[in-house]
C-alpha positions in Angstrom: 40.7 12.7 -8.6 39.0 9.6 -9.9 35.9 7.8 -8.6 32.4 6.5 -9.6 30.1 9.5 -9.8 27.0 8.5 -7.8 25.0 9.7 -4.8 27.4 8.2 -2.3 30.3 10.2 -3.9 28.2 13.4 -3.8 27.5 12.9 -0.2 31.2 12.6 0.7 32.8 15.3 -1.4 33.9 18.4 0.4 34.8 21.7 -1.4 38.4 23.0 -1.2 39.9 26.4 -1.6 40.4 25.7 -5.3 38.1 24.1 -7.9 38.8 20.4 -8.6 37.4 17.7 -10.9 36.4 14.1 -10.5 36.8 11.8 -13.5 34.3 9.0 -13.6 35.9 5.5 -13.4 33.1 3.8 -15.3 32.5 6.2 -18.2 35.5 7.8 -19.9 34.9 11.5 -20.5 32.2 11.9 -17.9 33.2 14.2 -15.0 32.2 16.4 -12.1 33.6 19.8 -11.3 33.5 21.0 -7.7 33.7 24.8 -7.0 35.0 26.3 -3.7 31.4 27.5 -3.1 30.2 23.9 -3.0 28.4 24.1 -6.4 29.0 20.9 -8.4 28.4 20.4 -12.1 28.5 17.4 -14.4 30.3 17.7 -17.7 31.5 15.8 -20.7 35.1 16.1 -22.0 35.7 14.9 -25.6 37.9 15.4 -28.6 36.4 16.1 -32.0 38.3 16.9 -35.2 41.5 17.1 -33.2 40.1 19.7 -30.7 39.5 18.9 -27.1 36.1 20.3 -25.9 34.2 20.4 -22.7 30.4 20.7 -22.4 28.5 21.2 -19.1 25.5 19.0 -18.6 24.2 20.7 -15.5 24.4 21.1 -11.8 23.9 18.4 -9.2 20.8 20.3 -8.0 19.3 19.8 -11.5 20.2 16.2 -12.3 20.8 13.0 -10.5 24.0 11.2 -11.2 22.1 8.5 -13.1 20.4 11.2 -15.3 23.7 13.0 -15.9 25.4 9.7 -16.8 22.7 8.8 -19.3 23.0 12.3 -20.9 26.8 11.8 -21.1 26.5 8.4 -22.8 24.1 9.9 -25.3 26.5 12.8 -26.1 29.6 10.5 -26.3 27.7 8.2 -28.6 26.9 11.1 -31.0 30.5 12.3 -30.8 31.7 8.8 -32.0 29.5 9.4 -35.0 31.1 12.8 -35.7 28.3 14.9 -34.2 29.2 17.9 -32.0 26.7 18.1 -29.1 27.4 21.8 -28.8 25.8 22.2 -32.3 22.5 20.8 -31.2 22.3 20.5 -27.4 19.4 18.2 -26.3 17.6 19.2 -23.1 17.8 16.6 -20.3 14.9 16.0 -18.0 15.2 17.9 -14.8 15.4 15.8 -11.6 12.2 15.7 -9.6 11.9 17.3 -6.2 11.0 15.1 -3.3 7.6 16.8 -3.0 6.8 16.3 -6.7 7.8 12.7 -6.5 5.6 12.1 -3.5 2.6 13.8 -5.1 2.9 12.5 -8.6 4.4 9.0 -8.2 4.5 7.6 -4.7 1.2 8.8 -3.3 -1.0 7.0 -6.0 1.0 3.8 -5.5 1.1 3.7 -1.8 -2.6 4.6 -1.5 -3.4 1.5 -3.5 -1.0 -0.9 -1.9 -0.5 0.1 1.7 -3.1 0.4 4.6 -1.1 3.0 6.4 -0.8 5.2 3.3 -2.6 8.3 4.6 -0.6 8.2 7.9 2.8 7.8 6.2 2.2 10.4 3.5 1.2 12.8 6.3 4.4 11.9 8.2 6.6 12.7 5.2 4.9 16.0 4.3 4.8 17.3 7.9 8.2 16.2 9.1 10.2 16.7 6.0 8.6 19.8 4.7 11.9 21.6 4.4 13.1 18.9 2.0 10.1 18.8 -0.3 11.4 21.5 -2.7 14.8 19.8 -3.0 15.7 17.5 -5.9 15.8 13.8 -4.9 19.5 13.7 -5.7 20.2 16.3 -2.9 18.9 14.1 -0.1 21.7 12.5 1.7 22.6 10.9 5.1 24.1 14.1 6.5 21.0 16.1 5.8 18.7 13.6 7.5 21.1 13.1 10.5 20.9 16.9 11.1 17.1 16.6 10.9 17.1 13.8 13.4 19.3 15.7 15.9 17.1 18.7 15.7 14.0 16.6 16.4 15.5 14.7 19.3 17.1 17.7 20.9 14.4 20.3 20.3 14.5 22.7 23.3 10.7 23.0 23.5 9.2 19.8 21.9 11.8 17.0 21.8 10.5 14.0 19.8 10.6 10.5 21.0 13.0 8.1 19.4 10.2 5.8 18.4 8.3 8.6 16.7 11.4 9.8 14.8 12.1 6.2 13.7 8.6 5.9 12.3 9.0 9.2 10.4 12.3 8.1 9.0 11.0 4.7 8.0 8.2 6.4 6.0 10.7 8.5 4.1 13.0 5.6 3.4 10.2 3.5 2.1 9.3 6.3 -0.4 12.9 6.6 -1.5 13.1 2.9 -2.0 10.4 3.2 -4.6 12.3 6.1 -6.2 15.3 3.8 -6.6 13.1 1.0 -7.9 11.4 3.3 -10.5 14.7 4.8 -11.7 14.4 8.3 -10.2 17.5 7.6 -8.1 20.6 5.5 -8.9 20.8 4.2 -5.3 19.2 4.8 -2.0 20.6 8.0 -0.4 19.6 6.9 3.1 20.6 3.3 3.0 23.2 3.8 5.7 20.9 5.8 8.0 19.9 3.4 10.8 17.0 3.8 13.2 17.7 5.3 16.6 18.2 2.6 19.1 15.2 2.1 21.3 14.7 0.0 24.4 12.0 -2.3 23.1 12.1 -4.3 26.3 11.3 -1.4 28.5 8.6 -1.1 31.1 5.2 -2.5 29.8 2.3 -0.4 31.0 -0.6 -2.4 32.4 -3.2 -1.8 35.1 -2.6 -2.7 38.7 -5.5 -4.4 40.6 -6.3 -1.0 42.2 -6.3 0.8 38.8 -8.5 -1.9 37.3 -11.0 -1.5 40.1 -10.9 2.3 39.7 -11.4 2.1 36.0 -14.5 0.0 36.2 -15.8 2.1 39.1 -15.4 5.2 36.9 -17.2 3.4 34.1 -20.1 2.5 36.4 -20.3 6.0 37.8 -20.3 7.4 34.2 -23.3 5.2 33.5 -25.2 6.4 36.6 -24.4 10.1 35.8 -25.4 9.8 32.1 -28.7 8.0 33.0 -29.5 10.6 35.6 -28.8 13.4 33.1 -31.1 11.7 30.5 -33.9 11.3 33.1 -33.6 14.9 34.1 -33.6 16.1 30.5 -36.7 14.0 29.7 -38.5 15.3 32.8 -37.8 18.9 31.6 -39.0 18.1 28.1 -42.1 16.3 29.4 -43.1 19.3 31.5 -43.0 21.4 28.4 -44.6 18.9 26.0 -41.3 18.5 24.0 -40.4 15.2 22.4 -38.4 13.1 24.8 -35.0 11.6 24.2 -34.8 7.8 23.8 -35.1 6.2 27.2 -32.1 4.3 28.6 -34.3 1.9 30.5 -33.6 -1.7 29.6 -30.3 -0.8 28.0 -27.1 -2.2 29.5 -24.9 0.7 28.3 -25.4 4.4 27.8 -23.1 4.3 24.8 -20.2 2.4 23.2 -17.5 3.4 25.7 -18.0 0.7 28.4 -18.5 -2.3 26.1 -15.5 -1.1 23.9 -13.3 -1.0 27.0 -14.4 -4.4 28.2 -13.8 -6.0 24.8 -10.4 -4.3 24.4 -9.2 -5.5 27.9 -10.3 -9.0 27.1 -9.2 -9.5 23.5 -6.2 -7.3 23.1 -7.5 -5.7 19.9 -5.7 -2.7 18.5 -8.0 0.4 18.4 -8.1 0.3 14.7 -9.1 -3.3 14.7 -11.8 -2.7 17.3 -13.3 0.3 15.5 -13.3 -1.6 12.2 -15.0 -4.6 13.7 -18.3 -5.5 12.0 -21.1 -7.7 13.4 -20.3 -10.3 10.7 -16.9 -10.7 12.3 -18.5 -11.6 15.7 -19.8 -15.1 16.2 -21.6 -15.0 19.5 -22.8 -18.7 19.5 -19.3 -19.8 18.8 -17.9 -17.3 21.4 -15.3 -16.0 18.9 -14.5 -12.9 16.9 -12.3 -12.6 13.8 -10.0 -9.9 12.7 -9.9 -9.9 8.9 -6.5 -9.5 7.2 -7.7 -6.2 5.6 -8.0 -4.7 9.1 -5.0 -6.4 10.7 -1.6 -4.8 10.9 0.0 -8.0 9.9 -2.4 -8.4 6.9 -3.4 -11.9 8.2 -6.8 -12.9 9.6 -6.8 -14.2 13.1 -9.5 -15.6 15.4 -9.9 -14.7 19.1 -12.0 -16.6 21.6 -14.4 -14.5 23.7 -14.2 -15.0 27.5 -17.3 -14.5 29.7 -16.7 -10.8 30.2 -16.3 -10.0 26.5 -19.1 -12.3 25.4 -21.6 -10.8 27.9 -20.7 -7.2 27.0 -21.1 -8.0 23.2 -24.4 -9.8 23.8 -25.8 -6.9 25.8 -24.5 -4.4 23.3 -26.0 -6.3 20.3 -29.4 -6.3 22.0 -29.5 -2.5 22.1 -27.8 -1.9 18.8 -29.9 -1.2 15.7 -30.2 -4.2 13.5 -29.0 -2.3 10.5 -25.7 -1.4 12.2 -22.8 -2.8 10.2 -20.0 -1.9 12.6 -20.0 -3.1 16.2 -19.0 0.3 17.5 -20.1 2.9 15.0 -20.3 6.7 15.4 -23.5 8.6 15.7 -24.1 8.5 11.9 -23.3 4.8 11.6 -19.8 5.5 10.1 -16.5 4.5 11.6 -15.3 6.3 14.7 -12.0 8.0 14.2 -10.9 7.8 17.9 -12.2 8.0 21.4 -9.7 10.4 22.9 -12.1 12.8 24.6 -14.2 10.3 26.3 -11.2 8.1 27.2 -9.3 11.1 28.7 -12.3 12.0 30.9 -12.7 8.5 32.1 -9.0 8.2 33.1 -9.2 11.5 34.9 -12.3 10.3 36.8 -10.5 7.0 37.7 -7.3 8.8 38.7 -5.2 6.8 36.3 -2.2 8.4 34.7 0.0 7.6 31.7 -2.3 4.9 30.3 -3.1 5.1 26.6 -6.0 3.2 24.9 -3.3 1.0 23.3 -2.0 0.1 26.7 -5.2 -2.1 27.2 -3.6 -4.3 24.6 -0.4 -4.5 26.8 -2.7 -5.2 29.8 -4.3 -8.1 28.0 -1.0 -9.7 27.1 0.6 -9.0 30.5 -2.3 -10.6 32.4 -2.1 -13.7 30.1 1.7 -14.1 30.7 1.3 -13.6 34.4 -1.4 -16.3 34.4 1.1 -18.7 32.9 0.0 -18.7 29.3 2.9 -19.5 27.0 4.3 -16.8 24.8 3.5 -18.4 21.5 -0.2 -18.5 22.4 0.0 -14.8 23.4 1.7 -14.1 20.1 -1.1 -15.7 18.2 -3.8 -13.9 20.1 -2.1 -10.5 19.6 -1.5 -11.2 15.9 2.3 -10.6 16.1 4.1 -11.9 12.9 6.9 -13.4 15.0 7.8 -13.9 18.7 10.2 -10.9 18.8 7.4 -8.4 19.7 5.8 -10.8 22.2 9.1 -11.3 24.1 8.6 -7.8 25.7 6.2 -9.6 28.1 8.5 -12.5 28.9 9.7 -10.9 32.2 6.2 -11.1 33.6 6.1 -14.9 33.4 5.9 -16.1 37.0 8.0 -19.2 36.8 10.2 -19.6 33.8 13.0 -17.3 34.8 12.9 -18.4 38.5 13.1 -22.1 37.3 16.1 -21.3 35.1 18.2 -19.7 37.8 17.2 -22.4 40.3 18.9 -24.9 38.1 22.2 -23.3 39.0 21.6 -24.2 42.7 20.8 -27.8 41.8 23.8 -28.1 39.6 26.1 -27.0 42.4 24.7 -29.2 45.1 
């Protein structure tokens, strides 16, 4: 059997009942022996002083095709000079495992050059933990397809297609660097495509009733928290204990209500909102800016503040310590990681189901489109790199589709 010995070939070879060999079509004397057990070994066949000899380089679990080919070239070059490699076998560098490559090579690079480095490294280590001890050369499309099937068809915790696609994208990005840096001859997962996802599915946004319920819950939360603070201070006062800071004269108990108001009226991603600093907010100009370093697209964008967002930010600024750098900091002044607990309690109080914090971004875009704002303006406000992502809201436009089909009536009359 003849063929170019590379990762693609290794992924397609199937053992038979008898051993067989593959002669490389690019390098004469370089070959691969396949055992019925599935074990595959690289070798070099050569003739020296009239005697034909074979020397095993190593198994495919030890070397990548590129490494084995380089070793074969070195051996054959020595043979041409009359040197027998069996007399002085030179060790060849063992292929790195996926885990070793991620830790030693990819992690330092991605941490420096990519904002989502921590998330993507965690994705790889968590979801491909069974592959971390395998050499890079052993990763192939079939292995990953089986992994995907197990994830999507898990009897207890089936994963969403979008989640699996993100996990797969993280691994493929790492392997692209392995190819670029010479650890792999070619990308072993280049033909593994993302699972098809309906990106134009239902967009979750608040109904008028849900919007009223959300703000009613926010108002009730303020009343409850203020009453709790007043009762606590009354108890402390009676016992001559130091009182907690009074909420009198403050518009908000904490960051939750102004953060919700700003999110609903600007469409900021949660990460953008929690990274927002007061230097990014221009209250006199009624505008805030999302710096490229905090934006998913990496590009700075400017968002005008409507009356609701502007009022909330002005009131929040008045009660925020002057030395606060972040608009919505945690208790120690550092960045808040998330608001899952408070958000979940608020939604439960409001009786709203299946509405994530990120859905406030969808709500912002949906209301703009339903109000007749053109999609390109919505795209700019959301910070989408192109119109493709924004088109998911197109079906909400009140007139453009109705006008289009109405033209058929006019054409036939």
